[in-house]
Amino acid sequence: MKRKADKASRVAKGQELEVEHLVEVTDVDPKQARTLLPRHGADWPKLKDQAEALKKED
């Protein structure tokens, strides 16, 4: 039963909480975060690097 509770407490890829977290951590806008998340999934170091690159382009 514990396993079910663990799965339920996780945030699925692409949900708003991940978008919000990426926006807070990297200062990209929500639209950019929604674009990055499907491309890089849960690879947070890669997400952060890509977000930094986006900020430099702006």
PDB file of N, CA, C and O in Angstrom:
ATOM      1  N   MET A   1       0.815  -1.206   0.000  1.00  0.00           N
ATOM      2  CA  MET A   1       0.000   0.000   0.000  1.00  0.00           C
ATOM      3  C   MET A   1       0.855   1.264   0.000  1.00  0.00           C
ATOM      4  O   MET A   1       0.481   2.248  -0.584  1.00  0.00           O
ATOM      5  N   LYS A   2       2.003   1.226   0.642  1.00  0.00           N
ATOM      6  CA  LYS A   2       2.839   2.414   0.707  1.00  0.00           C
ATOM      7  C   LYS A   2       3.236   2.888  -0.692  1.00  0.00           C
ATOM      8  O   LYS A   2       3.310   4.065  -0.958  1.00  0.00           O
ATOM      9  N   ARG A   3       3.462   1.955  -1.581  1.00  0.00           N
ATOM     10  CA  ARG A   3       3.877   2.306  -2.936  1.00  0.00           C
ATOM     11  C   ARG A   3       2.831   3.176  -3.638  1.00  0.00           C
ATOM     12  O   ARG A   3       3.162   4.126  -4.325  1.00  0.00           O
ATOM     13  N   LYS A   4       1.557   2.863  -3.459  1.00  0.00           N
ATOM     14  CA  LYS A   4       0.497   3.663  -4.064  1.00  0.00           C
ATOM     15  C   LYS A   4       0.529   5.089  -3.534  1.00  0.00           C
ATOM     16  O   LYS A   4       0.366   6.040  -4.278  1.00  0.00           O
ATOM     17  N   ALA A   5       0.752   5.243  -2.266  1.00  0.00           N
ATOM     18  CA  ALA A   5       0.798   6.578  -1.668  1.00  0.00           C
ATOM     19  C   ALA A   5       1.962   7.372  -2.240  1.00  0.00           C
ATOM     20  O   ALA A   5       1.842   8.558  -2.507  1.00  0.00           O
ATOM     21  N   ASP A   6       3.113   6.708  -2.442  1.00  0.00           N
ATOM     22  CA  ASP A   6       4.266   7.383  -3.011  1.00  0.00           C
ATOM     23  C   ASP A   6       3.972   7.871  -4.428  1.00  0.00           C
ATOM     24  O   ASP A   6       4.308   8.976  -4.801  1.00  0.00           O
ATOM     25  N   LYS A   7       3.350   7.025  -5.237  1.00  0.00           N
ATOM     26  CA  LYS A   7       3.029   7.416  -6.607  1.00  0.00           C
ATOM     27  C   LYS A   7       2.045   8.577  -6.636  1.00  0.00           C
ATOM     28  O   LYS A   7       2.173   9.482  -7.437  1.00  0.00           O
ATOM     29  N   ALA A   8       1.062   8.543  -5.776  1.00  0.00           N
ATOM     30  CA  ALA A   8       0.042   9.592  -5.756  1.00  0.00           C
ATOM     31  C   ALA A   8       0.626  10.931  -5.335  1.00  0.00           C
ATOM     32  O   ALA A   8       0.127  11.973  -5.731  1.00  0.00           O
ATOM     33  N   SER A   9       1.684  10.923  -4.547  1.00  0.00           N
ATOM     34  CA  SER A   9       2.251  12.176  -4.066  1.00  0.00           C
ATOM     35  C   SER A   9       3.189  12.816  -5.084  1.00  0.00           C
ATOM     36  O   SER A   9       3.574  13.960  -4.937  1.00  0.00           O
ATOM     37  N   ARG A  10       3.552  12.092  -6.141  1.00  0.00           N
ATOM     38  CA  ARG A  10       4.440  12.639  -7.157  1.00  0.00           C
ATOM     39  C   ARG A  10       3.669  13.497  -8.148  1.00  0.00           C
ATOM     40  O   ARG A  10       2.513  13.230  -8.442  1.00  0.00           O
ATOM     41  N   VAL A  11       4.343  14.503  -8.675  1.00  0.00           N
ATOM     42  CA  VAL A  11       3.742  15.368  -9.679  1.00  0.00           C
ATOM     43  C   VAL A  11       4.066  14.781 -11.045  1.00  0.00           C
ATOM     44  O   VAL A  11       5.211  14.499 -11.352  1.00  0.00           O
ATOM     45  N   ALA A  12       3.047  14.581 -11.858  1.00  0.00           N
ATOM     46  CA  ALA A  12       3.248  14.039 -13.188  1.00  0.00           C
ATOM     47  C   ALA A  12       3.915  15.078 -14.080  1.00  0.00           C
ATOM     48  O   ALA A  12       3.768  16.279 -13.881  1.00  0.00           O
ATOM     49  N   LYS A  13       4.662  14.589 -15.073  1.00  0.00           N
ATOM     50  CA  LYS A  13       5.347  15.489 -15.997  1.00  0.00           C
ATOM     51  C   LYS A  13       4.366  16.450 -16.653  1.00  0.00           C
ATOM     52  O   LYS A  13       3.283  16.069 -17.038  1.00  0.00           O
ATOM     53  N   GLY A  14       4.802  17.710 -16.795  1.00  0.00           N
ATOM     54  CA  GLY A  14       4.009  18.696 -17.506  1.00  0.00           C
ATOM     55  C   GLY A  14       2.916  19.353 -16.692  1.00  0.00           C
ATOM     56  O   GLY A  14       2.230  20.234 -17.193  1.00  0.00           O
ATOM     57  N   GLN A  15       2.745  18.952 -15.451  1.00  0.00           N
ATOM     58  CA  GLN A  15       1.696  19.582 -14.659  1.00  0.00           C
ATOM     59  C   GLN A  15       2.140  20.955 -14.183  1.00  0.00           C
ATOM     60  O   GLN A  15       3.321  21.289 -14.184  1.00  0.00           O
ATOM     61  N   GLU A  16       1.170  21.733 -13.782  1.00  0.00           N
ATOM     62  CA  GLU A  16       1.426  23.126 -13.410  1.00  0.00           C
ATOM     63  C   GLU A  16       2.450  23.281 -12.287  1.00  0.00           C
ATOM     64  O   GLU A  16       3.202  24.253 -12.291  1.00  0.00           O
ATOM     65  N   LEU A  17       2.518  22.353 -11.362  1.00  0.00           N
ATOM     66  CA  LEU A  17       3.494  22.501 -10.281  1.00  0.00           C
ATOM     67  C   LEU A  17       4.919  22.464 -10.807  1.00  0.00           C
ATOM     68  O   LEU A  17       5.779  23.207 -10.334  1.00  0.00           O
ATOM     69  N   GLU A  18       5.182  21.618 -11.789  1.00  0.00           N
ATOM     70  CA  GLU A  18       6.514  21.587 -12.385  1.00  0.00           C
ATOM     71  C   GLU A  18       6.794  22.873 -13.144  1.00  0.00           C
ATOM     72  O   GLU A  18       7.895  23.396 -13.096  1.00  0.00           O
ATOM     73  N   VAL A  19       5.791  23.369 -13.851  1.00  0.00           N
ATOM     74  CA  VAL A  19       5.939  24.632 -14.578  1.00  0.00           C
ATOM     75  C   VAL A  19       6.262  25.743 -13.587  1.00  0.00           C
ATOM     76  O   VAL A  19       7.208  26.511 -13.781  1.00  0.00           O
ATOM     77  N   GLU A  20       5.488  25.830 -12.524  1.00  0.00           N
ATOM     78  CA  GLU A  20       5.709  26.867 -11.509  1.00  0.00           C
ATOM     79  C   GLU A  20       7.096  26.755 -10.892  1.00  0.00           C
ATOM     80  O   GLU A  20       7.771  27.769 -10.678  1.00  0.00           O
ATOM     81  N   HIS A  21       7.523  25.533 -10.606  1.00  0.00           N
ATOM     82  CA  HIS A  21       8.839  25.338 -10.003  1.00  0.00           C
ATOM     83  C   HIS A  21       9.945  25.798 -10.955  1.00  0.00           C
ATOM     84  O   HIS A  21      10.875  26.497 -10.548  1.00  0.00           O
ATOM     85  N   LEU A  22       9.838  25.413 -12.212  1.00  0.00           N
ATOM     86  CA  LEU A  22      10.854  25.813 -13.185  1.00  0.00           C
ATOM     87  C   LEU A  22      10.885  27.332 -13.347  1.00  0.00           C
ATOM     88  O   LEU A  22      11.965  27.925 -13.438  1.00  0.00           O
ATOM     89  N   VAL A  23       9.730  27.965 -13.350  1.00  0.00           N
ATOM     90  CA  VAL A  23       9.657  29.429 -13.447  1.00  0.00           C
ATOM     91  C   VAL A  23      10.343  30.069 -12.244  1.00  0.00           C
ATOM     92  O   VAL A  23      11.131  31.013 -12.390  1.00  0.00           O
ATOM     93  N   GLU A  24      10.085  29.555 -11.054  1.00  0.00           N
ATOM     94  CA  GLU A  24      10.680  30.118  -9.835  1.00  0.00           C
ATOM     95  C   GLU A  24      12.193  29.939  -9.812  1.00  0.00           C
ATOM     96  O   GLU A  24      12.926  30.850  -9.439  1.00  0.00           O
ATOM     97  N   VAL A  25      12.650  28.772 -10.210  1.00  0.00           N
ATOM     98  CA  VAL A  25      14.074  28.458 -10.119  1.00  0.00           C
ATOM     99  C   VAL A  25      14.891  29.176 -11.189  1.00  0.00           C
ATOM    100  O   VAL A  25      16.021  29.576 -10.941  1.00  0.00           O
ATOM    101  N   THR A  26      14.316  29.364 -12.372  1.00  0.00           N
ATOM    102  CA  THR A  26      15.106  29.864 -13.498  1.00  0.00           C
ATOM    103  C   THR A  26      14.697  31.236 -14.012  1.00  0.00           C
ATOM    104  O   THR A  26      15.389  31.798 -14.853  1.00  0.00           O
ATOM    105  N   ASP A  27      13.572  31.759 -13.585  1.00  0.00           N
ATOM    106  CA  ASP A  27      13.060  33.059 -14.031  1.00  0.00           C
ATOM    107  C   ASP A  27      12.670  33.093 -15.508  1.00  0.00           C
ATOM    108  O   ASP A  27      12.634  34.160 -16.110  1.00  0.00           O
ATOM    109  N   VAL A  28      12.388  31.934 -16.114  1.00  0.00           N
ATOM    110  CA  VAL A  28      11.811  31.945 -17.463  1.00  0.00           C
ATOM    111  C   VAL A  28      10.316  32.156 -17.316  1.00  0.00           C
ATOM    112  O   VAL A  28       9.757  32.002 -16.226  1.00  0.00           O
ATOM    113  N   ASP A  29       9.639  32.518 -18.402  1.00  0.00           N
ATOM    114  CA  ASP A  29       8.198  32.693 -18.288  1.00  0.00           C
ATOM    115  C   ASP A  29       7.491  31.333 -18.393  1.00  0.00           C
ATOM    116  O   ASP A  29       8.090  30.355 -18.844  1.00  0.00           O
ATOM    117  N   PRO A  30       6.258  31.242 -17.945  1.00  0.00           N
ATOM    118  CA  PRO A  30       5.544  29.957 -17.940  1.00  0.00           C
ATOM    119  C   PRO A  30       5.446  29.300 -19.323  1.00  0.00           C
ATOM    120  O   PRO A  30       5.539  28.085 -19.437  1.00  0.00           O
ATOM    121  N   LYS A  31       5.303  30.107 -20.363  1.00  0.00           N
ATOM    122  CA  LYS A  31       5.222  29.544 -21.721  1.00  0.00           C
ATOM    123  C   LYS A  31       6.525  28.835 -22.078  1.00  0.00           C
ATOM    124  O   LYS A  31       6.522  27.728 -22.635  1.00  0.00           O
ATOM    125  N   GLN A  32       7.652  29.451 -21.755  1.00  0.00           N
ATOM    126  CA  GLN A  32       8.952  28.829 -22.022  1.00  0.00           C
ATOM    127  C   GLN A  32       9.118  27.556 -21.193  1.00  0.00           C
ATOM    128  O   GLN A  32       9.634  26.556 -21.685  1.00  0.00           O
ATOM    129  N   ALA A  33       8.672  27.591 -19.942  1.00  0.00           N
ATOM    130  CA  ALA A  33       8.771  26.413 -19.077  1.00  0.00           C
ATOM    131  C   ALA A  33       7.951  25.257 -19.642  1.00  0.00           C
ATOM    132  O   ALA A  33       8.402  24.110 -19.649  1.00  0.00           O
ATOM    133  N   ARG A  34       6.752  25.564 -20.149  1.00  0.00           N
ATOM    134  CA  ARG A  34       5.902  24.519 -20.737  1.00  0.00           C
ATOM    135  C   ARG A  34       6.526  23.928 -21.994  1.00  0.00           C
ATOM    136  O   ARG A  34       6.276  22.787 -22.339  1.00  0.00           O
ATOM    137  N   THR A  35       7.325  24.707 -22.686  1.00  0.00           N
ATOM    138  CA  THR A  35       8.024  24.210 -23.869  1.00  0.00           C
ATOM    139  C   THR A  35       9.194  23.308 -23.480  1.00  0.00           C
ATOM    140  O   THR A  35       9.430  22.280 -24.102  1.00  0.00           O
ATOM    141  N   LEU A  36       9.916  23.692 -22.446  1.00  0.00           N
ATOM    142  CA  LEU A  36      11.097  22.941 -22.030  1.00  0.00           C
ATOM    143  C   LEU A  36      10.759  21.606 -21.367  1.00  0.00           C
ATOM    144  O   LEU A  36      11.456  20.613 -21.589  1.00  0.00           O
ATOM    145  N   LEU A  37       9.726  21.580 -20.556  1.00  0.00           N
ATOM    146  CA  LEU A  37       9.417  20.368 -19.797  1.00  0.00           C
ATOM    147  C   LEU A  37       9.163  19.137 -20.664  1.00  0.00           C
ATOM    148  O   LEU A  37       9.738  18.081 -20.390  1.00  0.00           O
ATOM    149  N   PRO A  38       8.361  19.209 -21.705  1.00  0.00           N
ATOM    150  CA  PRO A  38       8.175  18.010 -22.527  1.00  0.00           C
ATOM    151  C   PRO A  38       9.456  17.580 -23.259  1.00  0.00           C
ATOM    152  O   PRO A  38       9.668  16.401 -23.501  1.00  0.00           O
ATOM    153  N   ARG A  39      10.301  18.527 -23.600  1.00  0.00           N
ATOM    154  CA  ARG A  39      11.546  18.213 -24.314  1.00  0.00           C
ATOM    155  C   ARG A  39      12.551  17.499 -23.442  1.00  0.00           C
ATOM    156  O   ARG A  39      13.280  16.630 -23.905  1.00  0.00           O
ATOM    157  N   HIS A  40      12.650  17.902 -22.163  1.00  0.00           N
ATOM    158  CA  HIS A  40      13.724  17.408 -21.309  1.00  0.00           C
ATOM    159  C   HIS A  40      13.239  16.599 -20.112  1.00  0.00           C
ATOM    160  O   HIS A  40      14.054  16.089 -19.348  1.00  0.00           O
ATOM    161  N   GLY A  41      11.945  16.495 -19.931  1.00  0.00           N
ATOM    162  CA  GLY A  41      11.395  15.664 -18.865  1.00  0.00           C
ATOM    163  C   GLY A  41      11.900  16.052 -17.492  1.00  0.00           C
ATOM    164  O   GLY A  41      11.928  17.225 -17.139  1.00  0.00           O
ATOM    165  N   ALA A  42      12.329  15.070 -16.741  1.00  0.00           N
ATOM    166  CA  ALA A  42      12.758  15.288 -15.363  1.00  0.00           C
ATOM    167  C   ALA A  42      14.259  15.546 -15.250  1.00  0.00           C
ATOM    168  O   ALA A  42      14.810  15.490 -14.157  1.00  0.00           O
ATOM    169  N   ASP A  43      14.904  15.825 -16.336  1.00  0.00           N
ATOM    170  CA  ASP A  43      16.343  16.113 -16.325  1.00  0.00           C
ATOM    171  C   ASP A  43      16.547  17.569 -15.905  1.00  0.00           C
ATOM    172  O   ASP A  43      16.753  18.459 -16.725  1.00  0.00           O
ATOM    173  N   TRP A  44      16.462  17.824 -14.593  1.00  0.00           N
ATOM    174  CA  TRP A  44      16.484  19.193 -14.084  1.00  0.00           C
ATOM    175  C   TRP A  44      17.776  19.930 -14.376  1.00  0.00           C
ATOM    176  O   TRP A  44      17.738  21.118 -14.692  1.00  0.00           O
ATOM    177  N   PRO A  45      18.944  19.296 -14.329  1.00  0.00           N
ATOM    178  CA  PRO A  45      20.152  20.045 -14.723  1.00  0.00           C
ATOM    179  C   PRO A  45      20.078  20.525 -16.178  1.00  0.00           C
ATOM    180  O   PRO A  45      20.435  21.665 -16.483  1.00  0.00           O
ATOM    181  N   LYS A  46      19.586  19.675 -17.062  1.00  0.00           N
ATOM    182  CA  LYS A  46      19.428  20.055 -18.472  1.00  0.00           C
ATOM    183  C   LYS A  46      18.377  21.167 -18.612  1.00  0.00           C
ATOM    184  O   LYS A  46      18.568  22.117 -19.372  1.00  0.00           O
ATOM    185  N   LEU A  47      17.267  21.038 -17.870  1.00  0.00           N
ATOM    186  CA  LEU A  47      16.227  22.071 -17.900  1.00  0.00           C
ATOM    187  C   LEU A  47      16.794  23.426 -17.483  1.00  0.00           C
ATOM    188  O   LEU A  47      16.526  24.442 -18.116  1.00  0.00           O
ATOM    189  N   LYS A  48      17.574  23.425 -16.424  1.00  0.00           N
ATOM    190  CA  LYS A  48      18.157  24.680 -15.939  1.00  0.00           C
ATOM    191  C   LYS A  48      19.119  25.271 -16.963  1.00  0.00           C
ATOM    192  O   LYS A  48      19.121  26.479 -17.199  1.00  0.00           O
ATOM    193  N   ASP A  49      19.933  24.413 -17.588  1.00  0.00           N
ATOM    194  CA  ASP A  49      20.862  24.900 -18.610  1.00  0.00           C
ATOM    195  C   ASP A  49      20.104  25.509 -19.793  1.00  0.00           C
ATOM    196  O   ASP A  49      20.471  26.572 -20.292  1.00  0.00           O
ATOM    197  N   GLN A  50      19.075  24.821 -20.239  1.00  0.00           N
ATOM    198  CA  GLN A  50      18.296  25.322 -21.373  1.00  0.00           C
ATOM    199  C   GLN A  50      17.567  26.621 -21.018  1.00  0.00           C
ATOM    200  O   GLN A  50      17.467  27.519 -21.844  1.00  0.00           O
ATOM    201  N   ALA A  51      17.074  26.709 -19.797  1.00  0.00           N
ATOM    202  CA  ALA A  51      16.396  27.933 -19.355  1.00  0.00           C
ATOM    203  C   ALA A  51      17.386  29.103 -19.315  1.00  0.00           C
ATOM    204  O   ALA A  51      17.047  30.217 -19.724  1.00  0.00           O
ATOM    205  N   GLU A  52      18.598  28.856 -18.860  1.00  0.00           N
ATOM    206  CA  GLU A  52      19.628  29.909 -18.854  1.00  0.00           C
ATOM    207  C   GLU A  52      19.909  30.376 -20.284  1.00  0.00           C
ATOM    208  O   GLU A  52      20.060  31.565 -20.538  1.00  0.00           O
ATOM    209  N   ALA A  53      19.967  29.428 -21.216  1.00  0.00           N
ATOM    210  CA  ALA A  53      20.217  29.786 -22.607  1.00  0.00           C
ATOM    211  C   ALA A  53      19.077  30.635 -23.160  1.00  0.00           C
ATOM    212  O   ALA A  53      19.312  31.604 -23.902  1.00  0.00           O
ATOM    213  N   LEU A  54      17.842  30.306 -22.800  1.00  0.00           N
ATOM    214  CA  LEU A  54      16.690  31.094 -23.233  1.00  0.00           C
ATOM    215  C   LEU A  54      16.743  32.518 -22.688  1.00  0.00           C
ATOM    216  O   LEU A  54      16.421  33.471 -23.383  1.00  0.00           O
ATOM    217  N   LYS A  55      17.147  32.646 -21.430  1.00  0.00           N
ATOM    218  CA  LYS A  55      17.225  33.972 -20.822  1.00  0.00           C
ATOM    219  C   LYS A  55      18.268  34.831 -21.527  1.00  0.00           C
ATOM    220  O   LYS A  55      18.078  36.020 -21.707  1.00  0.00           O
ATOM    221  N   LYS A  56      19.371  34.213 -21.961  1.00  0.00           N
ATOM    222  CA  LYS A  56      20.415  34.958 -22.649  1.00  0.00           C
ATOM    223  C   LYS A  56      19.949  35.433 -24.012  1.00  0.00           C
ATOM    224  O   LYS A  56      20.376  36.474 -24.488  1.00  0.00           O
ATOM    225  N   GLU A  57      19.049  34.658 -24.656  1.00  0.00           N
ATOM    226  CA  GLU A  57      18.522  35.030 -25.965  1.00  0.00           C
ATOM    227  C   GLU A  57      17.602  36.251 -25.881  1.00  0.00           C
ATOM    228  O   GLU A  57      17.517  37.017 -26.820  1.00  0.00           O
ATOM    229  N   ASP A  58      16.893  36.378 -24.764  1.00  0.00           N
ATOM    230  CA  ASP A  58      15.928  37.485 -24.606  1.00  0.00           C
ATOM    231  C   ASP A  58      16.600  38.769 -24.436  1.00  0.00           C
ATOM    232  O   ASP A  58      17.220  39.504 -24.387  1.00  0.00           O
TER     233      ASP A  58
END
